[in-house]
Short mmCIF file of C-alpha atoms in Angstrom, two decimals:
data_model
loop_
_atom_site.label_atom_id
_atom_site.label_comp_id
_atom_site.label_asym_id
_atom_site.label_seq_id
_atom_site.Cartn_x
_atom_site.Cartn_y
_atom_site.Cartn_z
CA CYS A 1 -27.79 -14.60 0.20
CA ALA A 2 -24.88 -13.64 -2.03
CA PRO A 3 -22.21 -16.34 -1.97
CA PRO A 4 -18.63 -15.64 -3.10
CA ASP A 5 -17.30 -16.95 -6.40
CA VAL A 6 -14.54 -18.91 -4.67
CA VAL A 7 -13.33 -19.74 -1.15
CA VAL A 8 -9.67 -20.00 -0.14
CA TRP A 9 -8.19 -21.30 3.13
CA PRO A 10 -4.91 -19.50 3.78
CA GLN A 11 -2.86 -20.85 6.66
CA SER A 12 -0.37 -18.05 7.23
CA VAL A 13 -0.12 -14.27 7.16
CA GLY A 14 2.12 -14.53 4.09
CA GLN A 15 -0.53 -16.48 2.18
CA VAL A 16 -3.17 -13.89 3.12
CA GLN A 17 -0.86 -11.13 1.89
CA GLU A 18 -0.20 -12.88 -1.44
CA LEU A 19 -3.89 -13.61 -2.04
CA ALA A 20 -4.90 -10.07 -1.08
CA ALA A 21 -2.31 -8.60 -3.44
CA LEU A 22 -3.57 -10.81 -6.27
CA CYS A 23 -7.20 -9.81 -5.62
CA TYR A 24 -6.19 -6.15 -5.49
CA ARG A 25 -4.30 -6.34 -8.78
CA CYS A 26 -7.23 -8.10 -10.47
CA ARG A 27 -9.81 -5.82 -8.80
CA VAL A 28 -11.63 -8.80 -7.26
CA PRO A 29 -13.60 -8.22 -4.03
CA MET A 30 -12.34 -9.94 -0.85
CA VAL A 31 -14.63 -11.13 1.95
CA PRO A 32 -12.92 -12.27 5.17
CA PHE A 33 -14.44 -15.06 7.26
CA GLY A 34 -13.16 -16.00 10.72
CA THR A 35 -14.93 -18.76 12.61
CA GLY A 36 -18.59 -17.98 11.96
CA THR A 37 -19.28 -16.78 15.48
CA GLY A 38 -20.21 -13.21 14.51
CA LEU A 39 -23.73 -11.92 14.14
CA GLU A 40 -23.03 -9.37 11.42
CA GLY A 41 -23.56 -11.56 8.35
CA GLY A 42 -19.99 -10.90 7.24
CA VAL A 43 -19.89 -13.43 4.39
CA ASN A 44 -22.21 -11.69 2.02
CA ALA A 45 -20.38 -11.28 -1.26
CA VAL A 46 -22.81 -8.87 -2.90
CA LYS A 47 -20.41 -8.44 -5.84
CA GLY A 48 -18.97 -11.97 -5.87
CA GLY A 49 -15.30 -12.31 -5.20
CA VAL A 50 -13.06 -14.39 -2.99
CA CYS A 51 -13.93 -15.47 0.53
CA PHE A 52 -10.83 -15.72 2.73
CA ASP A 53 -11.83 -18.44 5.22
CA LEU A 54 -9.39 -17.80 8.06
CA SER A 55 -10.61 -20.63 10.30
CA ARG A 56 -7.40 -22.64 9.75
CA MET A 57 -5.32 -19.77 11.13
CA ASP A 58 -5.98 -20.79 14.72
CA ALA A 59 -2.71 -20.26 16.58
CA ILE A 60 -2.40 -18.47 19.89
CA THR A 61 0.83 -16.62 19.27
CA GLU A 62 1.50 -14.66 22.48
CA LEU A 63 0.24 -14.74 26.04
CA SER A 64 1.23 -12.24 28.72
CA LEU A 65 -0.17 -13.08 32.13
CA GLU A 66 1.35 -9.90 33.56
CA ASP A 67 -0.70 -7.51 31.43
CA PHE A 68 -3.64 -9.82 30.68
CA SER A 69 -3.08 -9.74 26.93
CA VAL A 70 -3.08 -12.41 24.28
CA ALA A 71 -2.37 -12.34 20.56
CA VAL A 72 -4.35 -14.77 18.43
CA GLU A 73 -4.88 -15.51 14.76
CA PRO A 74 -8.38 -14.86 13.38
CA GLY A 75 -9.49 -18.50 13.50
CA VAL A 76 -9.12 -18.87 17.28
CA THR A 77 -12.45 -19.49 18.97
CA ARG A 78 -13.40 -18.39 22.46
CA LYS A 79 -13.62 -22.05 23.49
CA ALA A 80 -10.10 -22.80 22.21
CA LEU A 81 -8.72 -19.70 23.91
CA ASN A 82 -10.32 -20.62 27.23
CA SER A 83 -8.89 -24.14 26.90
CA HIS A 84 -5.44 -22.61 26.38
CA LEU A 85 -5.94 -20.31 29.38
CA ARG A 86 -7.11 -23.10 31.70
CA GLY A 87 -4.87 -23.25 34.73
CA THR A 88 -3.70 -19.62 34.46
CA GLY A 89 -6.58 -18.09 36.41
CA LEU A 90 -7.68 -16.14 33.33
CA TRP A 91 -10.58 -16.63 30.92
CA PHE A 92 -12.11 -14.85 27.96
CA PRO A 93 -15.76 -14.03 28.72
CA VAL A 94 -18.43 -13.76 26.05
CA GLY A 95 -19.09 -10.22 24.85
CA THR A 96 -15.67 -8.75 25.54
CA VAL A 97 -14.36 -6.31 22.94
CA GLY A 98 -10.78 -5.18 22.77
#
């Protein structure tokens, strides 16, 4: 296990951009973290750095029933998305990529 040096919880795209620019200027590694549902072990800060915990960015920003597409922020869970879709006839099944 290699934990990051610090964790930040940005709540908007602008905050992510500002933090990323600061890390880039200071040559500090960045490790993104969504909702912890992945199996890849993504939060493994082998060189320290800043973990961007994106779980508070959980808005569903666009939904198009006509073309079956939805735009979400990185903190949206499958359960929250399916709750939002309830009543539309659509759902987001486990294992879908795209």
